[in-house]
Short mmCIF file of C-alpha atoms in Angstrom, two decimals:
data_model
loop_
_atom_site.label_atom_id
_atom_site.label_comp_id
_atom_site.label_asym_id
_atom_site.label_seq_id
_atom_site.Cartn_x
_atom_site.Cartn_y
_atom_site.Cartn_z
CA MET C 1429 38.96 -1.75 -4.89
CA ARG C 1430 38.57 -0.05 -8.27
CA ARG C 1431 35.22 -0.81 -10.24
CA TYR C 1432 35.61 -0.88 -13.75
CA THR C 1433 31.56 -1.03 -15.52
CA LEU C 1434 31.28 -3.23 -18.33
CA VAL C 1435 28.67 -3.22 -20.68
CA VAL C 1436 28.23 -6.96 -22.41
CA LEU C 1437 25.03 -6.87 -24.56
CA VAL C 1438 23.80 -9.89 -26.31
CA VAL C 1439 20.71 -10.42 -27.89
CA PHE C 1440 17.55 -12.96 -29.74
CA ILE C 1441 16.28 -11.09 -32.33
CA ILE C 1442 12.81 -10.72 -33.84
CA PHE C 1443 12.95 -8.77 -36.95
CA LEU C 1444 10.15 -6.16 -36.80
CA ALA C 1445 8.51 -4.19 -40.49
CA ILE C 1446 11.25 -1.32 -39.56
CA THR C 1447 13.64 0.61 -42.78
CA PRO C 1448 16.94 -0.18 -41.34
CA ALA C 1449 19.61 2.33 -41.94
CA TYR C 1450 22.27 1.31 -44.88
CA GLY C 1451 25.15 2.41 -46.42
CA LYS C 1452 29.74 2.37 -45.58
CA GLU C 1453 29.68 5.23 -43.13
CA TYR C 1454 27.11 5.86 -40.77
CA GLN C 1455 26.75 8.31 -38.12
CA SER C 1456 26.07 6.99 -34.84
CA SER C 1457 24.04 9.37 -32.44
CA PHE C 1458 26.82 9.16 -30.37
CA GLY C 1459 28.71 11.69 -31.47
CA PHE C 1460 30.78 9.54 -33.94
CA THR C 1461 31.17 8.09 -37.53
CA VAL C 1462 32.19 4.77 -38.61
CA ASP C 1463 32.65 2.76 -41.71
CA ILE C 1464 30.03 -0.37 -41.62
CA PRO C 1465 29.98 -2.96 -44.54
CA THR C 1466 26.54 -2.80 -46.48
CA HIS C 1467 26.09 -6.35 -45.56
CA TRP C 1468 25.32 -5.34 -41.96
CA LEU C 1469 22.03 -4.10 -40.54
CA VAL C 1470 22.54 -1.14 -38.33
CA LEU C 1471 19.51 -0.82 -35.76
CA THR C 1472 19.78 2.61 -34.62
CA ARG C 1473 18.76 4.18 -30.98
CA GLN C 1474 15.62 5.60 -32.04
CA GLU C 1475 14.51 2.59 -33.85
CA LEU C 1476 15.17 0.41 -30.82
CA LYS C 1477 13.55 2.76 -28.46
CA ASP C 1478 10.48 2.39 -30.19
CA ASN C 1479 10.58 -1.43 -30.59
CA PRO C 1480 11.97 -2.61 -28.03
CA ASP C 1481 10.17 -6.29 -28.23
CA PHE C 1482 13.24 -7.10 -30.83
CA PHE C 1483 14.71 -8.87 -27.78
CA ASP C 1484 13.32 -12.05 -26.35
CA PHE C 1485 14.90 -12.17 -22.45
CA ASP C 1486 12.97 -14.98 -21.73
CA LYS C 1487 14.64 -17.47 -22.84
CA LYS C 1488 15.90 -20.74 -20.98
CA GLU C 1489 19.02 -19.95 -22.02
CA PHE C 1490 18.67 -15.93 -20.25
CA GLY C 1491 17.81 -17.74 -17.76
CA SER C 1492 21.19 -18.16 -15.19
CA ILE C 1493 22.09 -14.86 -16.05
CA ASP C 1494 22.16 -12.12 -12.85
CA LYS C 1495 18.62 -9.82 -12.83
CA ASN C 1496 19.35 -7.16 -12.66
CA LEU C 1497 21.92 -7.36 -15.11
CA LEU C 1498 18.80 -8.38 -18.12
CA LYS C 1499 17.32 -5.07 -16.24
CA THR C 1500 20.01 -2.70 -17.31
CA ILE C 1501 19.98 -3.64 -20.22
CA THR C 1502 16.44 -3.77 -20.69
CA SER C 1503 15.93 -0.62 -19.33
CA THR C 1504 19.05 0.67 -21.83
CA ILE C 1505 17.22 -0.61 -24.80
CA LYS C 1506 13.40 0.34 -23.88
CA SER C 1507 15.29 4.28 -23.30
CA GLY C 1508 17.50 4.80 -26.23
CA ARG C 1509 20.83 4.63 -24.54
CA ILE C 1510 22.49 1.64 -27.40
CA GLU C 1511 22.82 1.02 -30.91
CA PHE C 1512 23.59 -2.24 -33.04
CA PHE C 1513 24.54 -3.68 -35.79
CA PHE C 1514 23.74 -6.89 -37.42
CA ASN C 1515 25.88 -9.20 -39.59
CA GLN C 1516 22.97 -11.10 -42.35
CA LYS C 1517 26.30 -13.09 -44.04
CA THR C 1518 26.43 -15.81 -40.43
CA SER C 1519 23.36 -14.31 -38.70
CA ASP C 1520 21.23 -17.71 -39.06
CA SER C 1521 18.56 -19.21 -36.32
CA SER C 1522 20.53 -20.27 -33.50
CA PHE C 1523 21.94 -16.72 -33.08
CA SER C 1524 22.82 -13.13 -34.68
CA ASP C 1525 26.30 -12.08 -34.71
CA ASN C 1526 25.80 -8.10 -33.10
CA ILE C 1527 27.72 -5.37 -32.73
CA ASN C 1528 26.04 -3.06 -30.20
CA VAL C 1529 26.83 0.58 -28.70
CA ALA C 1530 26.21 2.80 -25.90
CA LYS C 1531 28.22 5.23 -24.02
CA GLN C 1532 29.42 5.23 -20.42
CA ILE C 1533 30.88 7.26 -17.56
CA GLY C 1534 34.02 5.34 -16.23
CA LYS C 1535 37.10 5.55 -17.15
CA ILE C 1536 39.83 2.87 -18.57
CA PRO C 1537 43.08 1.93 -16.25
CA GLU C 1538 45.82 4.14 -16.60
CA ASN C 1539 48.60 2.29 -15.54
CA GLU C 1540 49.71 -1.53 -15.32
CA THR C 1541 48.51 -1.60 -11.95
CA GLN C 1542 45.25 -1.25 -12.29
CA LEU C 1543 45.50 -2.91 -15.36
CA ARG C 1544 46.14 -6.05 -14.04
CA GLU C 1545 43.98 -5.10 -11.24
CA MET C 1546 40.90 -5.20 -13.23
CA CYS C 1547 41.99 -7.73 -15.43
CA ASP C 1548 42.24 -9.82 -12.82
CA SER C 1549 38.98 -9.97 -11.20
CA LEU C 1550 37.35 -9.26 -14.53
CA PRO C 1551 37.10 -13.47 -14.94
CA GLU C 1552 35.08 -13.88 -11.72
CA GLN C 1553 33.11 -10.74 -11.67
CA LEU C 1554 31.84 -12.34 -15.56
CA SER C 1555 31.12 -15.69 -14.16
CA SER C 1556 28.81 -13.41 -11.15
CA TYR C 1557 26.89 -11.42 -13.97
CA PHE C 1558 26.44 -14.70 -16.29
CA GLY C 1559 25.81 -17.72 -13.97
CA ARG C 1560 28.85 -20.16 -15.32
CA LYS C 1561 32.30 -20.26 -15.40
CA ILE C 1562 33.61 -17.94 -18.22
CA GLU C 1563 37.12 -17.28 -19.67
CA CYS C 1564 38.97 -14.11 -20.92
CA TYR C 1565 41.39 -13.94 -23.21
CA GLN C 1566 43.03 -11.01 -24.13
CA CYS C 1567 42.51 -7.95 -21.45
CA LYS C 1568 44.92 -4.78 -22.83
CA LEU C 1569 45.90 -1.39 -23.29
CA LYS C 1570 45.01 -0.31 -26.88
CA ASP C 1571 45.65 2.90 -29.07
CA ILE C 1572 41.99 3.35 -31.49
CA ASN C 1573 42.81 6.57 -34.05
CA GLY C 1574 44.90 8.21 -30.62
CA LEU C 1575 42.85 7.09 -28.61
CA LYS C 1576 43.18 5.54 -25.59
CA SER C 1577 41.20 1.78 -25.00
CA LEU C 1578 40.98 -1.07 -23.46
CA PHE C 1579 40.73 -4.38 -25.65
CA LEU C 1580 38.62 -7.83 -23.95
CA GLU C 1581 38.64 -10.60 -25.50
CA PHE C 1582 36.08 -13.14 -23.77
CA GLU C 1583 33.63 -15.99 -23.15
CA GLY C 1584 30.11 -15.08 -24.97
CA VAL C 1585 27.02 -15.00 -22.20
CA ILE C 1586 25.67 -17.63 -24.60
CA GLU C 1587 27.40 -20.99 -24.40
CA GLY C 1588 29.42 -20.84 -27.80
CA THR C 1589 29.67 -17.65 -28.00
CA ARG C 1590 32.79 -15.46 -28.07
CA SER C 1591 32.60 -11.54 -27.41
CA ILE C 1592 35.26 -9.37 -28.31
CA GLN C 1593 34.94 -5.55 -26.76
CA TYR C 1594 36.69 -2.14 -27.08
CA GLN C 1595 36.43 0.58 -24.55
CA ILE C 1596 37.09 3.63 -26.07
CA GLN C 1597 37.90 7.04 -23.66
CA ARG C 1598 36.57 9.49 -25.68
CA SER C 1599 37.09 12.13 -22.46
CA PRO C 1600 38.06 11.78 -18.73
CA SER C 1601 35.11 10.64 -18.21
CA VAL C 1602 33.33 9.64 -20.92
CA GLN C 1603 33.82 5.77 -23.08
CA ILE C 1604 32.09 4.69 -26.36
CA ILE C 1605 31.97 0.85 -25.54
CA PHE C 1606 31.49 -1.61 -28.54
CA THR C 1607 31.41 -4.90 -27.92
CA ALA C 1608 30.55 -7.99 -30.65
CA THR C 1609 29.24 -11.55 -30.00
CA CYS C 1610 29.50 -13.73 -32.09
CA LYS C 1611 29.14 -17.60 -32.63
CA ASN C 1612 31.99 -19.37 -32.29
CA SER C 1613 31.97 -20.86 -35.60
CA VAL C 1614 32.73 -17.23 -37.16
CA LEU C 1615 34.32 -16.14 -34.77
CA ASP C 1616 37.87 -15.18 -36.77
CA THR C 1617 35.91 -14.03 -39.80
CA ILE C 1618 33.17 -11.27 -37.58
CA ARG C 1619 37.25 -10.39 -35.64
CA GLU C 1620 38.27 -8.94 -38.98
CA GLU C 1621 35.03 -7.30 -39.87
CA PHE C 1622 34.54 -6.01 -36.38
CA GLU C 1623 38.71 -4.81 -36.30
CA ARG C 1624 38.23 -3.11 -39.70
CA ILE C 1625 35.70 -1.61 -38.20
CA ILE C 1626 37.11 0.33 -35.54
CA LEU C 1627 39.78 1.22 -36.99
CA SER C 1628 37.50 3.56 -39.30
CA ILE C 1629 36.24 4.99 -35.74
CA LYS C 1630 36.07 8.86 -36.47
CA MET C 1631 34.91 11.31 -33.11
#
């Protein structure tokens, strides 16, 4: 069975004294531009690399998560291989609604057979990672500005949250992964803003 790597990152953050990037059009160090609403706070790869203590994975909510997954997440942050956007309007003390962006080597399913195989195995794979039963709501192929992409929607690692993910095939072997994770109470708002952000991507 072919396995497709999946980037799933969710966070509790501590804001430190940094100078975040603001503005409508954001030039990512991953080689694309995207329109980011002004109420979204951008943390660049370098800022995250310089401030790995933004993230507190010792919280009890992360206790059931696969330890190897947590190590991968920590390594990704410390090495500066990820960017984060935080919604300052909807985030609160319980959870910071966010979008994370990362690059990875991989391929999305190339046909319906591969797609069905991956979608069928996804709930079990995520449940194993997150340490509890995870429901998947959507798993399908989409076209984003002429680029093939895999679209996923599933329960977030923290109960009461939802993750929406686009795996965009930038080249035959490289994917750019966009994952929005938010509280269920603001899902409709985040979904709408996330879709607009995704449709503004230029690679």
